[in-house]
Amino acid sequence: MMRSKKILLLSILVFLGMILSACSSSIYASTGWNGLTADSNTAYVAAGTQVYAVDLKTGSEKWRYPAKANSKITFYANPVLTPDGQLLVASYDHKLYSLNPASGAENWNYSGPTNRLIASPLVIQNMAYQPSSDSYVYAVDLTSHQLVWKASTGGPIWAQPATNPGCGCIYVVSMDHFAYAFDATNGNLLWKSQDLGGALVGTPAVSSEGVLYEGTFGKEMIALDAKTGSILWRFGTQNWVWSGPALENNSLYFGDLAGYLYALNATDGTAIWRIQPQNAIVDTPVVMGDKMYFT
């Protein structure tokens, strides 16, 4: 029975990978536990004690890492494919692993953090910015596998950092209720927001106009000026907002733990519509054309 449940879970994840990979060679990722990333051929699934590579055409397993499960190592964050051909996976054993996406062989691991890695790294060119529940974000060089800098927030970091092309910075949200902007090169603090009224655990969405959108455990969706961190608008929700929003055509789409799904005008935060399809929504929706998919 347990094996059947595991096969069913894996089949569901692979099906999601097929949907996200259809008609495109782009890389897509889910944003909630368990983690899944897919390219045009393979889904990479972080599922508890192992990471799986699954063929999207056949559903067959290509490899798993580690080959033998280790109860001391668990994976939940989305794997991340890098431009230079690595697969990065963050683990609860405080390590960031680099795997060969074709074979699953371990390339290297970075063990600087002192607590669980719950979120995926943000990869920009040859740098990985790994958040940790020890309150630090670690900038790791993908070639040397060495720490370049680390910067502290006031609380655990459960969300993947975000960036905006050309800003030379990364945005980090923390469970201490604050959002931060750090210089991507040296980790210097550029700005820190005011207290946003609740823990922040979802990856922010960033617009090309320089606006940062983030949901909070204070039952709000908040828009911040990405240059200064000042608040532009706030929108009240029925319950905690766990995940970051999807931003598409100047509309924000996101859910809350009361099971409501929202669409907002990204410019001013006014509601476009709201529905309550089912139970708690803890993942970022995926928008494709005129349809939206969510869990």
PDB file of N, CA and C in Angstrom, residues 9 41 60-61 123 151 165 177 230 241 262 272:
ATOM      1  N   LEU A   9       1.909   9.378  -6.018  1.00  0.00           N
ATOM      2  CA  LEU A   9       2.433  10.726  -5.833  1.00  0.00           C
ATOM      3  C   LEU A   9       3.400  11.092  -6.947  1.00  0.00           C
ATOM      4  N   ASN A  41      12.465  17.535 -21.465  1.00  0.00           N
ATOM      5  CA  ASN A  41      12.555  16.075 -21.490  1.00  0.00           C
ATOM      6  C   ASN A  41      12.407  15.394 -20.139  1.00  0.00           C
ATOM      7  N   SER A  60       9.119   6.926 -16.944  1.00  0.00           N
ATOM      8  CA  SER A  60      10.079   6.011 -16.319  1.00  0.00           C
ATOM      9  C   SER A  60      11.148   6.793 -15.558  1.00  0.00           C
ATOM     10  N   GLU A  61      11.652   6.167 -14.514  1.00  0.00           N
ATOM     11  CA  GLU A  61      12.685   6.789 -13.701  1.00  0.00           C
ATOM     12  C   GLU A  61      14.032   6.673 -14.394  1.00  0.00           C
ATOM     13  N   VAL A 123      19.787  31.400  -8.995  1.00  0.00           N
ATOM     14  CA  VAL A 123      21.008  31.316  -9.784  1.00  0.00           C
ATOM     15  C   VAL A 123      21.053  32.480 -10.763  1.00  0.00           C
ATOM     16  N   ALA A 151      24.984  37.179   3.988  1.00  0.00           N
ATOM     17  CA  ALA A 151      24.326  38.331   4.590  1.00  0.00           C
ATOM     18  C   ALA A 151      23.185  37.849   5.475  1.00  0.00           C
ATOM     19  N   PRO A 165      16.185  41.977 -13.695  1.00  0.00           N
ATOM     20  CA  PRO A 165      17.298  42.168 -14.632  1.00  0.00           C
ATOM     21  C   PRO A 165      17.824  43.595 -14.618  1.00  0.00           C
ATOM     22  N   HIS A 177       9.439  39.348   9.202  1.00  0.00           N
ATOM     23  CA  HIS A 177       8.458  40.330   8.728  1.00  0.00           C
ATOM     24  C   HIS A 177       9.055  41.392   7.802  1.00  0.00           C
ATOM     25  N   SER A 230       9.932  50.932  -0.047  1.00  0.00           N
ATOM     26  CA  SER A 230       8.752  51.605   0.498  1.00  0.00           C
ATOM     27  C   SER A 230       7.475  50.932  -0.005  1.00  0.00           C
ATOM     28  N   VAL A 241      -1.043  34.309   3.434  1.00  0.00           N
ATOM     29  CA  VAL A 241      -0.603  34.067   2.064  1.00  0.00           C
ATOM     30  C   VAL A 241       0.729  33.335   2.153  1.00  0.00           C
ATOM     31  N   TYR A 262      -7.156  34.733  -5.662  1.00  0.00           N
ATOM     32  CA  TYR A 262      -7.363  36.148  -5.939  1.00  0.00           C
ATOM     33  C   TYR A 262      -6.722  36.545  -7.267  1.00  0.00           C
ATOM     34  N   ILE A 272      -9.753  42.201  -8.910  1.00  0.00           N
ATOM     35  CA  ILE A 272     -10.404  41.923 -10.187  1.00  0.00           C
ATOM     36  C   ILE A 272     -11.472  40.859  -9.977  1.00  0.00           C
TER      37      ILE A 272
END
